[in-house]
Coordinates of N, CA and C in Angstrom, one line a residue:
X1 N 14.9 9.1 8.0 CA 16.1 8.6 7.3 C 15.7 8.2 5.9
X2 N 16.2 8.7 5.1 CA 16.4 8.4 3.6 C 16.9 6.8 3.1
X3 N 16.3 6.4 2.1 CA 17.1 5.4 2.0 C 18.0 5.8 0.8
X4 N 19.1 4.5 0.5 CA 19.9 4.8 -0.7 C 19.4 4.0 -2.0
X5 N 18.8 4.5 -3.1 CA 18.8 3.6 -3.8 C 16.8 3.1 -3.8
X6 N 15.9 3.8 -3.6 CA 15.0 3.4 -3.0 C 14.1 2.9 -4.0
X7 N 13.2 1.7 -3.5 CA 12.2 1.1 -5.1 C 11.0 1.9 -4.9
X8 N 10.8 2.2 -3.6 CA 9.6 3.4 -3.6 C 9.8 4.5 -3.3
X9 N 9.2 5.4 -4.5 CA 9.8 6.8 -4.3 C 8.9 7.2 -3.6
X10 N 7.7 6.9 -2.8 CA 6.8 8.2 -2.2 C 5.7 7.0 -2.0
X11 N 5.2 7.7 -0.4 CA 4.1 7.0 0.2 C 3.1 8.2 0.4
X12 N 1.9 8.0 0.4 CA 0.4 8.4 0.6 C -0.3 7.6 1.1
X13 N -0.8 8.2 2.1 CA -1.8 7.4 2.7 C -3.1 8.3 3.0
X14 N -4.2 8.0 4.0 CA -5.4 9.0 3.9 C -5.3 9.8 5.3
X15 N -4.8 10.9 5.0 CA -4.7 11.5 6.5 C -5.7 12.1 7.0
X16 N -7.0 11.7 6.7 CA -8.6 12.6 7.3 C -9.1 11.0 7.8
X17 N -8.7 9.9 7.5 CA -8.8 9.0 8.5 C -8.5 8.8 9.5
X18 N -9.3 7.5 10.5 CA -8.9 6.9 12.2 C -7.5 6.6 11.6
X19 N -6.5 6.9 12.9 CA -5.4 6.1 12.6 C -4.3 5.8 11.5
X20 N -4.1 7.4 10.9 CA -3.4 7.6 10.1 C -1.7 7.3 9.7
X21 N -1.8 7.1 11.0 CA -0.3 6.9 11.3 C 0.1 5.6 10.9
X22 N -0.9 4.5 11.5 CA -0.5 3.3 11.3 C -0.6 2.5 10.0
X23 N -1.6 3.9 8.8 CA -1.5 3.6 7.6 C -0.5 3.3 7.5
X24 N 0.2 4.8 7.3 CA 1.7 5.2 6.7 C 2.5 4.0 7.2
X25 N 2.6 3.6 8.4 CA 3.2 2.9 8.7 C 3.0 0.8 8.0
X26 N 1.9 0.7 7.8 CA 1.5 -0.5 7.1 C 2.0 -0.4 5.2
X27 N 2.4 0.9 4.9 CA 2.4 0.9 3.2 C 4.0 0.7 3.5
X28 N 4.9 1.2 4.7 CA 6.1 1.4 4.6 C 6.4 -0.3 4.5
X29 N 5.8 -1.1 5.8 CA 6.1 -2.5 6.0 C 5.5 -3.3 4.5
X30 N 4.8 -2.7 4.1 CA 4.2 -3.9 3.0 C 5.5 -3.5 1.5
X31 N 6.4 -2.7 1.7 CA 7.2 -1.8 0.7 C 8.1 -3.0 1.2
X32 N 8.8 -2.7 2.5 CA 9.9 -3.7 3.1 C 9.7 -5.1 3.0
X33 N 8.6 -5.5 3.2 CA 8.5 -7.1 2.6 C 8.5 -7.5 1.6
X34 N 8.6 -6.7 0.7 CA 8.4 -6.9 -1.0 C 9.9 -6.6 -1.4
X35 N 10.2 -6.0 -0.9 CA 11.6 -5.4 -1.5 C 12.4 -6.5 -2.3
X36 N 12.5 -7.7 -1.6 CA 13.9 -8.4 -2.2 C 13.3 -8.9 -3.1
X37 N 12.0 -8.8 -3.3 CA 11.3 -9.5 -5.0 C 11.2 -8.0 -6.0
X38 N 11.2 -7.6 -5.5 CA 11.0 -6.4 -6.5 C 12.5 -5.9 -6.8
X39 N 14.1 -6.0 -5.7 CA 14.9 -5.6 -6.6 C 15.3 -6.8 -7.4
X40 N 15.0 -7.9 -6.9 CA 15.5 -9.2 -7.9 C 14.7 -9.0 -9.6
X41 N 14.0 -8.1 -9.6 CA 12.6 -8.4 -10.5 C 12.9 -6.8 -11.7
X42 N 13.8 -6.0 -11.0 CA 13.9 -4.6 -11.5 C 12.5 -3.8 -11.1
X43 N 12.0 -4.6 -10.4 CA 10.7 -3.4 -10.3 C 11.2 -2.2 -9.6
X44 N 10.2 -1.0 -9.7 CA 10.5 0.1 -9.0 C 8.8 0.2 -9.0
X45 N 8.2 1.7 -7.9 CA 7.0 2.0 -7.6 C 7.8 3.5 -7.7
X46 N 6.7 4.2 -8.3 CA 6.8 5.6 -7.8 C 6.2 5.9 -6.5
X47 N 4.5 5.6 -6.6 CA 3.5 5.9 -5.4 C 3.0 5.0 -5.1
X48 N 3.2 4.9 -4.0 CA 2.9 3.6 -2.9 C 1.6 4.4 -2.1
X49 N 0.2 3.8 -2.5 CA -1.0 5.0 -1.8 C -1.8 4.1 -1.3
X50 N -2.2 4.6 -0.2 CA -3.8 3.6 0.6 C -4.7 4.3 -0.4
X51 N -5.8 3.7 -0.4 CA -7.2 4.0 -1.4 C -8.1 3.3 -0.2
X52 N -9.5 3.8 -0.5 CA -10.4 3.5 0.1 C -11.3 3.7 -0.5
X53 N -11.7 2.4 -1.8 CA -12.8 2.9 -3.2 C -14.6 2.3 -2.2
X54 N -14.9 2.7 -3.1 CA -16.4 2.8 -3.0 C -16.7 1.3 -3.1
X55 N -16.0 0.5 -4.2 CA -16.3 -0.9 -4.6 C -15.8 -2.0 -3.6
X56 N -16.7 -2.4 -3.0 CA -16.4 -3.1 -1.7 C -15.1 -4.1 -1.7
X57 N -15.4 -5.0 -3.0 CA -14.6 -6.1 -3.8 C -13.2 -5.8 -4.0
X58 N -13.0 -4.3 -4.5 CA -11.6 -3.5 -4.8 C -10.6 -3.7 -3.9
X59 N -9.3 -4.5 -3.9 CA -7.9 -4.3 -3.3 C -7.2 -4.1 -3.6
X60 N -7.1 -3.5 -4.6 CA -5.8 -2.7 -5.1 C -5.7 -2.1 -6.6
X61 N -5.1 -1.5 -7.1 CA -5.1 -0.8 -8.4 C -3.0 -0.5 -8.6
X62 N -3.2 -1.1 -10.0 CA -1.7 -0.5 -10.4 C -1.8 0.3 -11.8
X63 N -1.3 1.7 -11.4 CA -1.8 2.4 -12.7 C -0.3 2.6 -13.3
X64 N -0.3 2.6 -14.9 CA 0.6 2.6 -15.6 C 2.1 1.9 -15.0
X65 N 1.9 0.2 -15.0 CA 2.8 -0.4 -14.7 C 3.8 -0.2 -13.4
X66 N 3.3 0.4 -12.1 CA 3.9 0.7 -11.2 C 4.4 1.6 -10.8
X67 N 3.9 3.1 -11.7 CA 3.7 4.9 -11.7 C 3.1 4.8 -10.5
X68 N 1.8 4.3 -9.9 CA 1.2 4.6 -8.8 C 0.6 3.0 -8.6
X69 N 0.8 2.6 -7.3 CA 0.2 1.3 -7.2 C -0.8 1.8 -5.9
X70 N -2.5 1.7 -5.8 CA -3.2 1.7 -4.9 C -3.5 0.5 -3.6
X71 N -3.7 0.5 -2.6 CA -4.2 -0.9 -2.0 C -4.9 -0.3 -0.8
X72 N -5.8 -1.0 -0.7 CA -6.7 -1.1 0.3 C -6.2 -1.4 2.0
X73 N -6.0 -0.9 2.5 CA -5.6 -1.3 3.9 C -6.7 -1.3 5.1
X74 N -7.5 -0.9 5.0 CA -8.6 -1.1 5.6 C -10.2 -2.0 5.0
X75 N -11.2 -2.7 5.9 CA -11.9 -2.9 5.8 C -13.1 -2.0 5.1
X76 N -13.5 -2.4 4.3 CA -14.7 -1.3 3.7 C -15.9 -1.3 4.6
X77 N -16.1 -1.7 5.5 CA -17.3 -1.7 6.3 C -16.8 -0.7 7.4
X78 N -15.4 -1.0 7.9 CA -15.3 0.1 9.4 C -13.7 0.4 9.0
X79 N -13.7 1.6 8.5 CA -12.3 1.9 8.6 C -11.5 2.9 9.3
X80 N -11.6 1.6 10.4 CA -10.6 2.2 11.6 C -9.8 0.5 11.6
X81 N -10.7 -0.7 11.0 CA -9.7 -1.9 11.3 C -9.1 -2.1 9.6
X82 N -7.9 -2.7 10.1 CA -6.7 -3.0 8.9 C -6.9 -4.1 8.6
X83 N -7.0 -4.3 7.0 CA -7.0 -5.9 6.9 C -5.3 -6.3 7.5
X84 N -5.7 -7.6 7.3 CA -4.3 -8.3 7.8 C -3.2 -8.0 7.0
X85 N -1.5 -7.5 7.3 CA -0.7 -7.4 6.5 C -0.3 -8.4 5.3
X86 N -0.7 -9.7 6.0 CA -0.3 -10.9 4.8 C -1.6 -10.3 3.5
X87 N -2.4 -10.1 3.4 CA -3.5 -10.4 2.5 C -3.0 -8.7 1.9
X88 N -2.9 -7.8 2.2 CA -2.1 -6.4 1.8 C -0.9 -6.5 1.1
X89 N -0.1 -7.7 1.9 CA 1.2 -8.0 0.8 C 0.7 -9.0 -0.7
X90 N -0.3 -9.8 -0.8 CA -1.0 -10.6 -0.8 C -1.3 -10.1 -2.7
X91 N -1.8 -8.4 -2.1 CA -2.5 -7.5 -3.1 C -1.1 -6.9 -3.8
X92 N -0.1 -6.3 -3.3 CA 0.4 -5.6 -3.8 C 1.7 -6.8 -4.4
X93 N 1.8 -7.6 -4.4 CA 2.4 -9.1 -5.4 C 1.7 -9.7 -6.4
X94 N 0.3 -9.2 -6.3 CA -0.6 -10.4 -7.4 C -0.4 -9.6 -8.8

């Protein structure tokens, strides 16, 4: 289902990872929780993408003002477990 009017134009996630589904599915819910601050705010996102950098410390990346916003959804030691949704919405608000 399409939405009308949408602040995120396009999700990516890592699909050669465990549990790919539940990515996609964690970037959609962390988009829906954010939503009523981001239309109050005019924000928009083009690309809403899991990353999974090298730099252990790394939770998120916004490149060119919300053209692509990155976040970490997994743990850098075993990524098959998800950080917690609060601390992922946590990232993509700060």
């Amino acid at each position: 289902m399409h939405e009308i009017d949408p602040l995120v134009t396009e999700y990516q996630h890592e699909k050669t990872r465990p549990r790919e589904a539940d990515a996609l599915q964690t970037l959609r819910k962390v988009a829906s929780l954010v939503k009523p601050i981001m239309r109050q705010r005019g924000w928009r996102v083009g690309v809403l993408t899991e990353f999974w950098p090298p730099e252990k410390n790394l939770l998120g990346l916004n490149w060119n003002r919300g053209q692509k916003i990155c976040l970490r959804l997994r743990y850098p030691y075993d990524e098959r477990q998800f950080i917690p949704l609060e601390e992922v919405v946590d990232t993509m608000l700060h």
